[in-house]
mmCIF file with all atom_site columns, C-alpha atoms and ligand atoms in Angstrom:
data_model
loop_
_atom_site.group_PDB
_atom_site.id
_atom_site.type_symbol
_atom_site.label_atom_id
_atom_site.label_alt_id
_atom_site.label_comp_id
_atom_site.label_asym_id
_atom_site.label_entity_id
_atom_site.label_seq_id
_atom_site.pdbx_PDB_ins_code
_atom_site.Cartn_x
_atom_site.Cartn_y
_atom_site.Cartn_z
_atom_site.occupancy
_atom_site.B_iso_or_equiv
_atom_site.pdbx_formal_charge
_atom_site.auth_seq_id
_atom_site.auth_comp_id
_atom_site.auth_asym_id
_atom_site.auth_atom_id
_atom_site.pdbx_PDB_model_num
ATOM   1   C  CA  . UNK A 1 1   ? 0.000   0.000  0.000  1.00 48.00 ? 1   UNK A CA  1
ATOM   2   C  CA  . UNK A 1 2   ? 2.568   2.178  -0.822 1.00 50.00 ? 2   UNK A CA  1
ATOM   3   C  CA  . UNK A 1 3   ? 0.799   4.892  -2.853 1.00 48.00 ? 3   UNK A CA  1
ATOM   4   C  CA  . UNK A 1 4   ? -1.637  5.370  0.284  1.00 50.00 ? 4   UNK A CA  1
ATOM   5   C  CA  . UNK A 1 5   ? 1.366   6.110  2.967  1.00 50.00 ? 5   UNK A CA  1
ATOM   6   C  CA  . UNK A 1 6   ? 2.796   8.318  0.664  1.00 50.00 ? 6   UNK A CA  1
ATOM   7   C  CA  . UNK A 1 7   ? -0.780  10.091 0.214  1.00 53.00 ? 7   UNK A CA  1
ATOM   8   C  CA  . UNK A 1 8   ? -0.192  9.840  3.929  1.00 51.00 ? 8   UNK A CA  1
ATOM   9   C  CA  . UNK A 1 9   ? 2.975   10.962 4.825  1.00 51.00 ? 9   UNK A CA  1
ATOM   10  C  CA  . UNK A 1 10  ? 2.341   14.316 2.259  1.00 52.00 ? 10  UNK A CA  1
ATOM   11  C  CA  . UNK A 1 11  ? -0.881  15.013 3.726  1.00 53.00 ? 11  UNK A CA  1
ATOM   12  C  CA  . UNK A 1 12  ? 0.737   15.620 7.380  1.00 54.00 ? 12  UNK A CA  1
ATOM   13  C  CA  . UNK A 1 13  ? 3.734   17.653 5.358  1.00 51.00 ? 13  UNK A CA  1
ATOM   14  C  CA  . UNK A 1 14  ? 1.861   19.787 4.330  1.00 52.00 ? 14  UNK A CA  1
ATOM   15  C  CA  . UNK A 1 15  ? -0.311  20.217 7.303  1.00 54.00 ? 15  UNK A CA  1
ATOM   16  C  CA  . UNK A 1 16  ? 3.185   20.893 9.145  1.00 50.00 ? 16  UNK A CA  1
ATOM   17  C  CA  . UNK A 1 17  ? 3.628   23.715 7.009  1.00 46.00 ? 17  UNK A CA  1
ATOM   18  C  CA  . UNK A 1 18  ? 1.682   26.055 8.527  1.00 50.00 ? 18  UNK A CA  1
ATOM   19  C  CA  . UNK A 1 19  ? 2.778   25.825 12.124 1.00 50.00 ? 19  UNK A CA  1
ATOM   20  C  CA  . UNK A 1 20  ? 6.010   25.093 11.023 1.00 45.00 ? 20  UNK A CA  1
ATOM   21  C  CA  . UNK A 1 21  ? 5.678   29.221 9.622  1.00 45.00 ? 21  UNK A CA  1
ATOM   22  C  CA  . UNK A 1 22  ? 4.067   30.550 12.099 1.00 44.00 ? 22  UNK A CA  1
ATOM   23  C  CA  . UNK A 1 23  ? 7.054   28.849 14.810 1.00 48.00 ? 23  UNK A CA  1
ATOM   24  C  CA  . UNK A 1 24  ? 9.275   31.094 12.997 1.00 43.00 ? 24  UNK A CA  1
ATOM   25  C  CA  . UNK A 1 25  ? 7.801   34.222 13.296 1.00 43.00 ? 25  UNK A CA  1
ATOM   26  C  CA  . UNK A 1 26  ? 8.121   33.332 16.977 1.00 44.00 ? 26  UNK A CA  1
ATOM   27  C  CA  . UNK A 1 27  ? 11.094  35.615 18.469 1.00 44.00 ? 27  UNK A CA  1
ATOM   28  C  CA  . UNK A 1 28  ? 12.470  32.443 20.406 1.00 43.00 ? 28  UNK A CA  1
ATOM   29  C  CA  . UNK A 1 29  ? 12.956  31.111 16.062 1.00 41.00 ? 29  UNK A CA  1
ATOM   30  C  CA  . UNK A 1 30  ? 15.372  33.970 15.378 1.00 40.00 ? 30  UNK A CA  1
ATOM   31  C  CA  . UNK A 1 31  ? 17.491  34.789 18.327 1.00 39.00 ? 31  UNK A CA  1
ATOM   32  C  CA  . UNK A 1 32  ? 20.490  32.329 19.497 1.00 39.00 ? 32  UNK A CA  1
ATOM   33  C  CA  . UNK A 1 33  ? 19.515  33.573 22.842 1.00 42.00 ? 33  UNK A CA  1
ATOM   34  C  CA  . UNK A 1 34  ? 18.263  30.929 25.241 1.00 40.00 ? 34  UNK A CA  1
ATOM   35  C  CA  . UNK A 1 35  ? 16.475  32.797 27.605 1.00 41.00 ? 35  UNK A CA  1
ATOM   36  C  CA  . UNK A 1 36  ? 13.792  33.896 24.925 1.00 41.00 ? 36  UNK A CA  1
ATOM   37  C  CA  . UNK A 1 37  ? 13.318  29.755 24.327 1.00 43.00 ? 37  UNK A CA  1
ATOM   38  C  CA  . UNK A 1 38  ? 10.385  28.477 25.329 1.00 49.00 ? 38  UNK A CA  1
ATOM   39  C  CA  . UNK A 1 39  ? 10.217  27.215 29.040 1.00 51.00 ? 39  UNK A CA  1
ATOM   40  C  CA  . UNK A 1 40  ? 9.768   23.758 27.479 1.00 57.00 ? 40  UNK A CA  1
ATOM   41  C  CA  . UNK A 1 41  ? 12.728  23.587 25.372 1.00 57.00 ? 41  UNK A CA  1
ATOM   42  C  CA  . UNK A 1 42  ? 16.727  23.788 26.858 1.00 58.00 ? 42  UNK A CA  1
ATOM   43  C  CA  . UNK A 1 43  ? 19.763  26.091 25.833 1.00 61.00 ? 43  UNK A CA  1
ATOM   44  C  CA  . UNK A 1 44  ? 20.502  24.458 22.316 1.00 60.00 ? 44  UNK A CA  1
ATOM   45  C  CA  . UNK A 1 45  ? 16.372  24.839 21.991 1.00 60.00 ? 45  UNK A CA  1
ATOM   46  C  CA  . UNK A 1 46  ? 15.807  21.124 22.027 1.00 64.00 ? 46  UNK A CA  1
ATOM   47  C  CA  . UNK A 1 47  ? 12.451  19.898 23.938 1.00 65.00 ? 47  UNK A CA  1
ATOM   48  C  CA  . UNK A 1 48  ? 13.859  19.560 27.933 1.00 72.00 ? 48  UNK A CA  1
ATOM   49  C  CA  . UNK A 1 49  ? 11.084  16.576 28.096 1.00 89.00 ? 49  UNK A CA  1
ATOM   50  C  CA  . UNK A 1 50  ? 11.155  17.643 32.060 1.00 90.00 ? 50  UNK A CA  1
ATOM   51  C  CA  . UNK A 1 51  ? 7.890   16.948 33.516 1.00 94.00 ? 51  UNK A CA  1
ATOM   52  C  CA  . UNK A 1 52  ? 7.177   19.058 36.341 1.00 93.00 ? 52  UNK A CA  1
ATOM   53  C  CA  . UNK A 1 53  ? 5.719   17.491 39.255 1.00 94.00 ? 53  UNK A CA  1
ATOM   54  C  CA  . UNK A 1 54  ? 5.433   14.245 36.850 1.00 96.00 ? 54  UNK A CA  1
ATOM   55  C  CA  . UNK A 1 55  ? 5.925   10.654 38.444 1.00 97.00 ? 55  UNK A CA  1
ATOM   56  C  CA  . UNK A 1 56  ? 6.786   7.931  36.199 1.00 97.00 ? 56  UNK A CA  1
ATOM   57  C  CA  . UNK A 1 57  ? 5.959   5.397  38.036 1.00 97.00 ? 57  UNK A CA  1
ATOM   58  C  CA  . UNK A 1 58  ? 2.849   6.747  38.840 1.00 98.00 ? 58  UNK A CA  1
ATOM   59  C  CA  . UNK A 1 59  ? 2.097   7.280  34.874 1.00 98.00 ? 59  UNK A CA  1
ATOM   60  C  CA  . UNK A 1 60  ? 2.709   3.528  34.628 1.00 97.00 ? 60  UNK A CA  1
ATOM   61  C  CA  . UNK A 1 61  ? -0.004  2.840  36.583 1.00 97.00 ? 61  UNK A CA  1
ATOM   62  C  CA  . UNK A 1 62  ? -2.646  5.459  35.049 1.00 97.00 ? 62  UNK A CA  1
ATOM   63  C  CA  . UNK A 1 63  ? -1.140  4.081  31.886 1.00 96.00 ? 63  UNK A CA  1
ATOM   64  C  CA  . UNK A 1 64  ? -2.235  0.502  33.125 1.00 95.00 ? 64  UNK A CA  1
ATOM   65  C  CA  . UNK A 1 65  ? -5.656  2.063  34.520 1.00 95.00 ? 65  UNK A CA  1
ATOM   66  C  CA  . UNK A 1 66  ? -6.790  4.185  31.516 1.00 96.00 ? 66  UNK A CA  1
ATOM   67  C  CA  . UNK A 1 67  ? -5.994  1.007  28.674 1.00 94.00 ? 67  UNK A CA  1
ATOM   68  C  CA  . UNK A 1 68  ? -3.673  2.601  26.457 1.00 95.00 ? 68  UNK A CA  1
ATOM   69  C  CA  . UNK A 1 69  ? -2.166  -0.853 25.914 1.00 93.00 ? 69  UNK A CA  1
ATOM   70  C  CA  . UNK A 1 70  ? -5.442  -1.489 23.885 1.00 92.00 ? 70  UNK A CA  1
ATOM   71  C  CA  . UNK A 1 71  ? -4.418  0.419  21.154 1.00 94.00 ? 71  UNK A CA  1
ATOM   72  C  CA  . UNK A 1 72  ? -0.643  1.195  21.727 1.00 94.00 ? 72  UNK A CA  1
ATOM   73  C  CA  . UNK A 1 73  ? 2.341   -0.882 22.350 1.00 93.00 ? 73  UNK A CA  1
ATOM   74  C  CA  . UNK A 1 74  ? 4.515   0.325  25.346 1.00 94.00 ? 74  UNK A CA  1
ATOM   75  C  CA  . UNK A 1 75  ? 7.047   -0.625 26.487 1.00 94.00 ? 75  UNK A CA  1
ATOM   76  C  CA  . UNK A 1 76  ? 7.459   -1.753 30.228 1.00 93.00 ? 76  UNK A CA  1
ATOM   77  C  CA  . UNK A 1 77  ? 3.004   -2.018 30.088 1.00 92.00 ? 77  UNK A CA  1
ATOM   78  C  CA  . UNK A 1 78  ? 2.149   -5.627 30.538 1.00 83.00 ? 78  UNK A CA  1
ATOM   79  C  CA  . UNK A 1 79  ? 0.165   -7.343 27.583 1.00 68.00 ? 79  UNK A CA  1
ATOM   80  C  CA  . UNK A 1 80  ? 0.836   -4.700 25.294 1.00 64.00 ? 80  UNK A CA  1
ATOM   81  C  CA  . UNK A 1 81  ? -0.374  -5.666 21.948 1.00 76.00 ? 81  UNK A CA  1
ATOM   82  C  CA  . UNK A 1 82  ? -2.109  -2.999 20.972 1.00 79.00 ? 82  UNK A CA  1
ATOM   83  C  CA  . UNK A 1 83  ? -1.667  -2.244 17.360 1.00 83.00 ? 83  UNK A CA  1
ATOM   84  C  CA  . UNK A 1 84  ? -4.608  1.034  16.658 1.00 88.00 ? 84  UNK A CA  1
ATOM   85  C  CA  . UNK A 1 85  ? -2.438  3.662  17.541 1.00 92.00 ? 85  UNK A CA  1
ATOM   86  C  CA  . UNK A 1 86  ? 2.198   3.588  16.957 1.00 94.00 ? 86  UNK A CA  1
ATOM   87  C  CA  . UNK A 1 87  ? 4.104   1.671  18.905 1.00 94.00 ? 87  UNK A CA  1
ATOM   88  C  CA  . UNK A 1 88  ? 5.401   4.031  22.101 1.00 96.00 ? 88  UNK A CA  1
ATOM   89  C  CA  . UNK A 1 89  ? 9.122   2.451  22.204 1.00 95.00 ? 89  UNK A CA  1
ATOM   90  C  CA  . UNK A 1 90  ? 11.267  5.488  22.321 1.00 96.00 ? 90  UNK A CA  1
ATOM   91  C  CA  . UNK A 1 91  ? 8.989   7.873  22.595 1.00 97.00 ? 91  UNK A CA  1
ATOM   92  C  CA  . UNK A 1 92  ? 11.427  10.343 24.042 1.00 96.00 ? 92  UNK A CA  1
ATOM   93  C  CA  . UNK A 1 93  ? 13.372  10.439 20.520 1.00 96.00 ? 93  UNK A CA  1
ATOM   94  C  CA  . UNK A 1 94  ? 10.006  11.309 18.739 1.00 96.00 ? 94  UNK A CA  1
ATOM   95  C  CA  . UNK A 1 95  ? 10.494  14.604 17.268 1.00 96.00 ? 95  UNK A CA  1
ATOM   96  C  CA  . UNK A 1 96  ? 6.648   14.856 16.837 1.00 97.00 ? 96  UNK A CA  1
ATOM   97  C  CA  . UNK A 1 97  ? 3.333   13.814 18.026 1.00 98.00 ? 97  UNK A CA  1
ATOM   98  C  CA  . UNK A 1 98  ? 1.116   12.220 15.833 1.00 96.00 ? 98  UNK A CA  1
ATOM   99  C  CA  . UNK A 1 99  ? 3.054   13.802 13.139 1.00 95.00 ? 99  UNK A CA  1
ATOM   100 C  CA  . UNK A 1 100 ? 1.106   17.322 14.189 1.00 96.00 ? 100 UNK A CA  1
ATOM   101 C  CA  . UNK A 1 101 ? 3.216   19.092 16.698 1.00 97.00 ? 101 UNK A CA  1
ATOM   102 C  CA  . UNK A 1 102 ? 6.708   18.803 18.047 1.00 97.00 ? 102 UNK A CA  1
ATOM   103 C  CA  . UNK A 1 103 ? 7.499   16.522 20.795 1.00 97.00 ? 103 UNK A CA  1
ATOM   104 C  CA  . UNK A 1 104 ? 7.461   18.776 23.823 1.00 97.00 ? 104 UNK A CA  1
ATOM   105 C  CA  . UNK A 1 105 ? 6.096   17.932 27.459 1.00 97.00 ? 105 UNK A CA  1
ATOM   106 C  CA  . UNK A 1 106 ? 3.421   20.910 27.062 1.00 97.00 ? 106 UNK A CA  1
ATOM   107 C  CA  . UNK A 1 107 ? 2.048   19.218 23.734 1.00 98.00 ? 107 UNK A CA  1
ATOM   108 C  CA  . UNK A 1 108 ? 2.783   16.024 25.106 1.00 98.00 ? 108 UNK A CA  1
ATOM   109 C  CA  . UNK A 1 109 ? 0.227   16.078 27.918 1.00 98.00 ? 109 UNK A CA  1
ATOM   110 C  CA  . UNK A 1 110 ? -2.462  18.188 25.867 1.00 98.00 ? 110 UNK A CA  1
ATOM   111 C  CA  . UNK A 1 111 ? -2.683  15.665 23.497 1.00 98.00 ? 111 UNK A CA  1
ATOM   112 C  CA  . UNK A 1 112 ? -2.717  12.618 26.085 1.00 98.00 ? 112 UNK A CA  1
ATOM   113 C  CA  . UNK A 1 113 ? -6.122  15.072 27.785 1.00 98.00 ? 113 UNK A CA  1
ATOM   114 C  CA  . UNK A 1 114 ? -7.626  16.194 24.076 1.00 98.00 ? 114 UNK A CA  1
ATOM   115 C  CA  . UNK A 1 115 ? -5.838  14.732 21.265 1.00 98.00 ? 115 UNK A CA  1
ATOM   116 C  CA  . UNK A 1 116 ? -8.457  15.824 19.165 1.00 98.00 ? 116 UNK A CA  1
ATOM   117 C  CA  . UNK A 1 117 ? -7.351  19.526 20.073 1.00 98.00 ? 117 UNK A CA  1
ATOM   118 C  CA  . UNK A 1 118 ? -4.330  18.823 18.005 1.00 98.00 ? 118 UNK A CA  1
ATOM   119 C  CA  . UNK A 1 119 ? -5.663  17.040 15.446 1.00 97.00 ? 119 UNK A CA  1
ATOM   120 C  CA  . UNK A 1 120 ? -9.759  16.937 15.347 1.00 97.00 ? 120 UNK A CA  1
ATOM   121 C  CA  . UNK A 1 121 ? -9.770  13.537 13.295 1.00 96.00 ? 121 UNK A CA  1
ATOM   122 C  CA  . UNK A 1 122 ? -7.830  11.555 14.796 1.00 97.00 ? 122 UNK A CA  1
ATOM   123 C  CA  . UNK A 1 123 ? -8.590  8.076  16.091 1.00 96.00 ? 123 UNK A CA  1
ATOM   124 C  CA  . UNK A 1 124 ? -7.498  8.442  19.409 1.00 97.00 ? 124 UNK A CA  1
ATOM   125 C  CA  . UNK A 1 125 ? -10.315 8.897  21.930 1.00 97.00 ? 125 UNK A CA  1
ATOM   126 C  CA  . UNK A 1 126 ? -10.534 11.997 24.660 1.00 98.00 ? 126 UNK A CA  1
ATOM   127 C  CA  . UNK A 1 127 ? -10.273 9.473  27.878 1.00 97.00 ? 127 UNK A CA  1
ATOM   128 C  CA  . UNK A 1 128 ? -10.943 11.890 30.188 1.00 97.00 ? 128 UNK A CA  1
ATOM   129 C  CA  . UNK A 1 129 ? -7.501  12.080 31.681 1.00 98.00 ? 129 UNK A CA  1
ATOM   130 C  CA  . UNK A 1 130 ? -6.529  14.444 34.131 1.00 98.00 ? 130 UNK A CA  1
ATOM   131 C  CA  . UNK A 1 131 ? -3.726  17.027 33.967 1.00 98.00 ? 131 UNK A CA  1
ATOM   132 C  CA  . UNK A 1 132 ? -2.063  15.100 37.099 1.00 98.00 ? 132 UNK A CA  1
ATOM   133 C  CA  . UNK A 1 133 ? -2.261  11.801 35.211 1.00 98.00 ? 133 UNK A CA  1
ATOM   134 C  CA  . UNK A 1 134 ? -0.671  13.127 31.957 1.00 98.00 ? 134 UNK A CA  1
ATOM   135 C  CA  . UNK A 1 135 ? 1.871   14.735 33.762 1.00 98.00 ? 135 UNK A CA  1
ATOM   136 C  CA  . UNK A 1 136 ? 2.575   11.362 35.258 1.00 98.00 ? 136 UNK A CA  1
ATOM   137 C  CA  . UNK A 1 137 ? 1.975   9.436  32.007 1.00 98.00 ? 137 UNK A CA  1
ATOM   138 C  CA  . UNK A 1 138 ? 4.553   12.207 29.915 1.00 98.00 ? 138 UNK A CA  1
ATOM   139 C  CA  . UNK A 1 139 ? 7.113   11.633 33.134 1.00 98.00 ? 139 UNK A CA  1
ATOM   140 C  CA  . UNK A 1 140 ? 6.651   7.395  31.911 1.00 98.00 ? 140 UNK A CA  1
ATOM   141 C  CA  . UNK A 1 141 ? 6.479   8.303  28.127 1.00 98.00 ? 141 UNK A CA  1
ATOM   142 C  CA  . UNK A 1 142 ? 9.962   10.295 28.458 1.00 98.00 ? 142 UNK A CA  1
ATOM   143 C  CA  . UNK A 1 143 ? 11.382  7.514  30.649 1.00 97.00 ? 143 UNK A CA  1
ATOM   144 C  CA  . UNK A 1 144 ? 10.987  5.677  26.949 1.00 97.00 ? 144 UNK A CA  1
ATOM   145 C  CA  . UNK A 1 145 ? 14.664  6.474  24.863 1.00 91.00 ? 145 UNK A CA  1
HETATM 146 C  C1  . LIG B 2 .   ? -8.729  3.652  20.789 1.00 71.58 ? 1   LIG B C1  1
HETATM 147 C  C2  . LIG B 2 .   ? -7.317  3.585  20.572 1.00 71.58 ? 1   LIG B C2  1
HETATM 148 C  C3  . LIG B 2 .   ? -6.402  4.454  21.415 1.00 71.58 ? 1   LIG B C3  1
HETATM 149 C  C4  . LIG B 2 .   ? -6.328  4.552  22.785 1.00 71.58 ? 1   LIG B C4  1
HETATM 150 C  C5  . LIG B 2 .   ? -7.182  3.865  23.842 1.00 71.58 ? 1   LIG B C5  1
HETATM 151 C  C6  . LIG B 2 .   ? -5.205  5.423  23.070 1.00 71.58 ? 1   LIG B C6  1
HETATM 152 N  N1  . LIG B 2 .   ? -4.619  5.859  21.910 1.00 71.58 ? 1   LIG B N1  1
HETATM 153 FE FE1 . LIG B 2 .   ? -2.967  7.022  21.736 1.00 71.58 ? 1   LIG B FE1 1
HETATM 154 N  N2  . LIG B 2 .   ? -3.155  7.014  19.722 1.00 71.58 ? 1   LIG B N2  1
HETATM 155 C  C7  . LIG B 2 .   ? -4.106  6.309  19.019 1.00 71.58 ? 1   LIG B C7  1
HETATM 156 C  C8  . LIG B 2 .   ? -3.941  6.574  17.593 1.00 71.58 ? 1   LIG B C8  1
HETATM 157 C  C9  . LIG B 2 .   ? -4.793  6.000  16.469 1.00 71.58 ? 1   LIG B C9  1
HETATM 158 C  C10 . LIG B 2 .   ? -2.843  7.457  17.487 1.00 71.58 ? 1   LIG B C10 1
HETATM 159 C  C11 . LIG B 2 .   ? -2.270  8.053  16.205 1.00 71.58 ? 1   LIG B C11 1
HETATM 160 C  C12 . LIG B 2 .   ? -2.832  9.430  16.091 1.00 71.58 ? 1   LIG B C12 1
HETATM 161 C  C13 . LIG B 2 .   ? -2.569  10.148 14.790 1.00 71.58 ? 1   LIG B C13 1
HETATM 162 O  O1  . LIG B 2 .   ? -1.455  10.063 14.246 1.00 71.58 ? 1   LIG B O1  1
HETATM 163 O  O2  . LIG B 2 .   ? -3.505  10.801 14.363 1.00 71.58 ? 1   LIG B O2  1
HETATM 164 C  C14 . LIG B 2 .   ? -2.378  7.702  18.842 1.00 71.58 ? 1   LIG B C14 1
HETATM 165 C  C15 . LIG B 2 .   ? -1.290  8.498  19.149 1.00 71.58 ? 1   LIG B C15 1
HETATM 166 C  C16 . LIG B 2 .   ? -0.740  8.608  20.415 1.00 71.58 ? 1   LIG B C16 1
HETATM 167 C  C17 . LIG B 2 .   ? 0.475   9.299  20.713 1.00 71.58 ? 1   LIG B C17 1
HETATM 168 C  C18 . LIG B 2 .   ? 1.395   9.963  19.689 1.00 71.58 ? 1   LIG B C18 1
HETATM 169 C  C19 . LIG B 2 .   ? 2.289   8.860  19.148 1.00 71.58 ? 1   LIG B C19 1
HETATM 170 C  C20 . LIG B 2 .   ? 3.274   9.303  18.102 1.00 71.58 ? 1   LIG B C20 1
HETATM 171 O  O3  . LIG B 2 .   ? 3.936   8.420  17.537 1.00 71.58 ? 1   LIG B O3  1
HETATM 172 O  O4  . LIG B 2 .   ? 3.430   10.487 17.848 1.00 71.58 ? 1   LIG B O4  1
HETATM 173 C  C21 . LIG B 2 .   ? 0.680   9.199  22.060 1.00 71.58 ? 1   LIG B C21 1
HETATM 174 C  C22 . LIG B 2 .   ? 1.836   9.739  22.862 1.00 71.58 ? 1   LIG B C22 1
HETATM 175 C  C23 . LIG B 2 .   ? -0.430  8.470  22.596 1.00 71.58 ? 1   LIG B C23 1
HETATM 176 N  N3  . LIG B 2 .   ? -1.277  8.127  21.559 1.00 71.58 ? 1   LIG B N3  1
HETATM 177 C  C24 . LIG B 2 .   ? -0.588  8.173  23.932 1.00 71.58 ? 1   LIG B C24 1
HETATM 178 C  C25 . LIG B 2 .   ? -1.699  7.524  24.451 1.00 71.58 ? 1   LIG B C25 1
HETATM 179 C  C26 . LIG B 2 .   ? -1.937  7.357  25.857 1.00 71.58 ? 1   LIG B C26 1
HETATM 180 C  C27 . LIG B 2 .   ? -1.006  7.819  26.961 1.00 71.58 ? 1   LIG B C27 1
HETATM 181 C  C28 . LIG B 2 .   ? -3.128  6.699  25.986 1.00 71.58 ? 1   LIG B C28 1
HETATM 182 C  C29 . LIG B 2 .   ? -3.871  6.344  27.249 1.00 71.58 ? 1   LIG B C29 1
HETATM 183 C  C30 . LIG B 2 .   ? -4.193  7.484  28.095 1.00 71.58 ? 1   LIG B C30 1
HETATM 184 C  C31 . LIG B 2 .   ? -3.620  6.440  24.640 1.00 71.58 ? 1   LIG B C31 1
HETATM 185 N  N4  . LIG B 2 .   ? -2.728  6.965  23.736 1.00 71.58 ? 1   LIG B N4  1
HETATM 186 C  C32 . LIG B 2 .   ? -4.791  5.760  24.343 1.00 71.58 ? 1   LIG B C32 1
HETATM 187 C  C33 . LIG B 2 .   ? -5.064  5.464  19.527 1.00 71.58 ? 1   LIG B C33 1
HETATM 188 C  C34 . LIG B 2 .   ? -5.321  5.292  20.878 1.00 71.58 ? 1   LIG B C34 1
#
């Protein structure tokens, strides 16, 4: 099914674009200096993936709780088969989420509340997740390199 991943792939390219733009008329996009960065992001302006007042082992459990395993794969989750959503190995390496937004912790635990608030058709259900349990999922999700 080639032709439809690349209908796939070019269809999330180009919905990149736009936010991909508008990041760069950002003031943090244009100056080397590191204290204009985004809180979420470190000196060289990479995502920090620090989870304030996030406990990983905590996440595991909500993770355990709230049945992500039914549709994702993660690593560390016991009988984790799930093959609706990606795979979660390395999820710390990601440099996006769901191919919408980049991989940072703020992004990270919106989308684990509303994922359809990044991207309004996608597949993944709104599980009614608190903020403290995606904080404490994201903490698990970064532990994930
Ligand atoms: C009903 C199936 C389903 C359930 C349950 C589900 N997800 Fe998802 N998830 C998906 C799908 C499908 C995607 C792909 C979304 C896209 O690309 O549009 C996804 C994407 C993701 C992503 C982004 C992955 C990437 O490669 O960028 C993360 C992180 C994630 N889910 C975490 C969770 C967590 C945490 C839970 C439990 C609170 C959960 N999901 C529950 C289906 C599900």
């Amino acid at each position: 099914m080639r032709g439809e991943d690349d209908r796939y792939v070019s269809r999330k390219a180009r919905a990149l674009l736009p936010a991909i733009f508008l990041a760069c008329l950002l003031p943090a996009c244009h100056s080397g200096d590191s204290a204009s960065a985004p809180a979420d992001t470190n000196a060289t302006g990479q995502p920090s993936h620090q989870v304030a007042g996030g406990n990983a082992n905590r996440g595991k459990a909500a993770i355990q709780t709230l049945g992500c395993a039914a549709c994702h794969t993660i690593p560390g989750i016991r009988a984790t088969r799930g093959m609706v959503g990606p795979p979660l190995a390395d999820f710390a390496g990601r440099v996006f989420i769901a191919g919408e937004v980049p991989n940072t912790t703020a992004s990270l635990i919106q989308w684990i509340r509303n994922p359809q608030s990044i991207e309004p058709k996608t597949a993944m259900p709104n599980l009614g997740v608190t903020e403290g349990q995606a904080r404490d999922i994201a903490a698990y999700l970064y532990t994930l390199r």
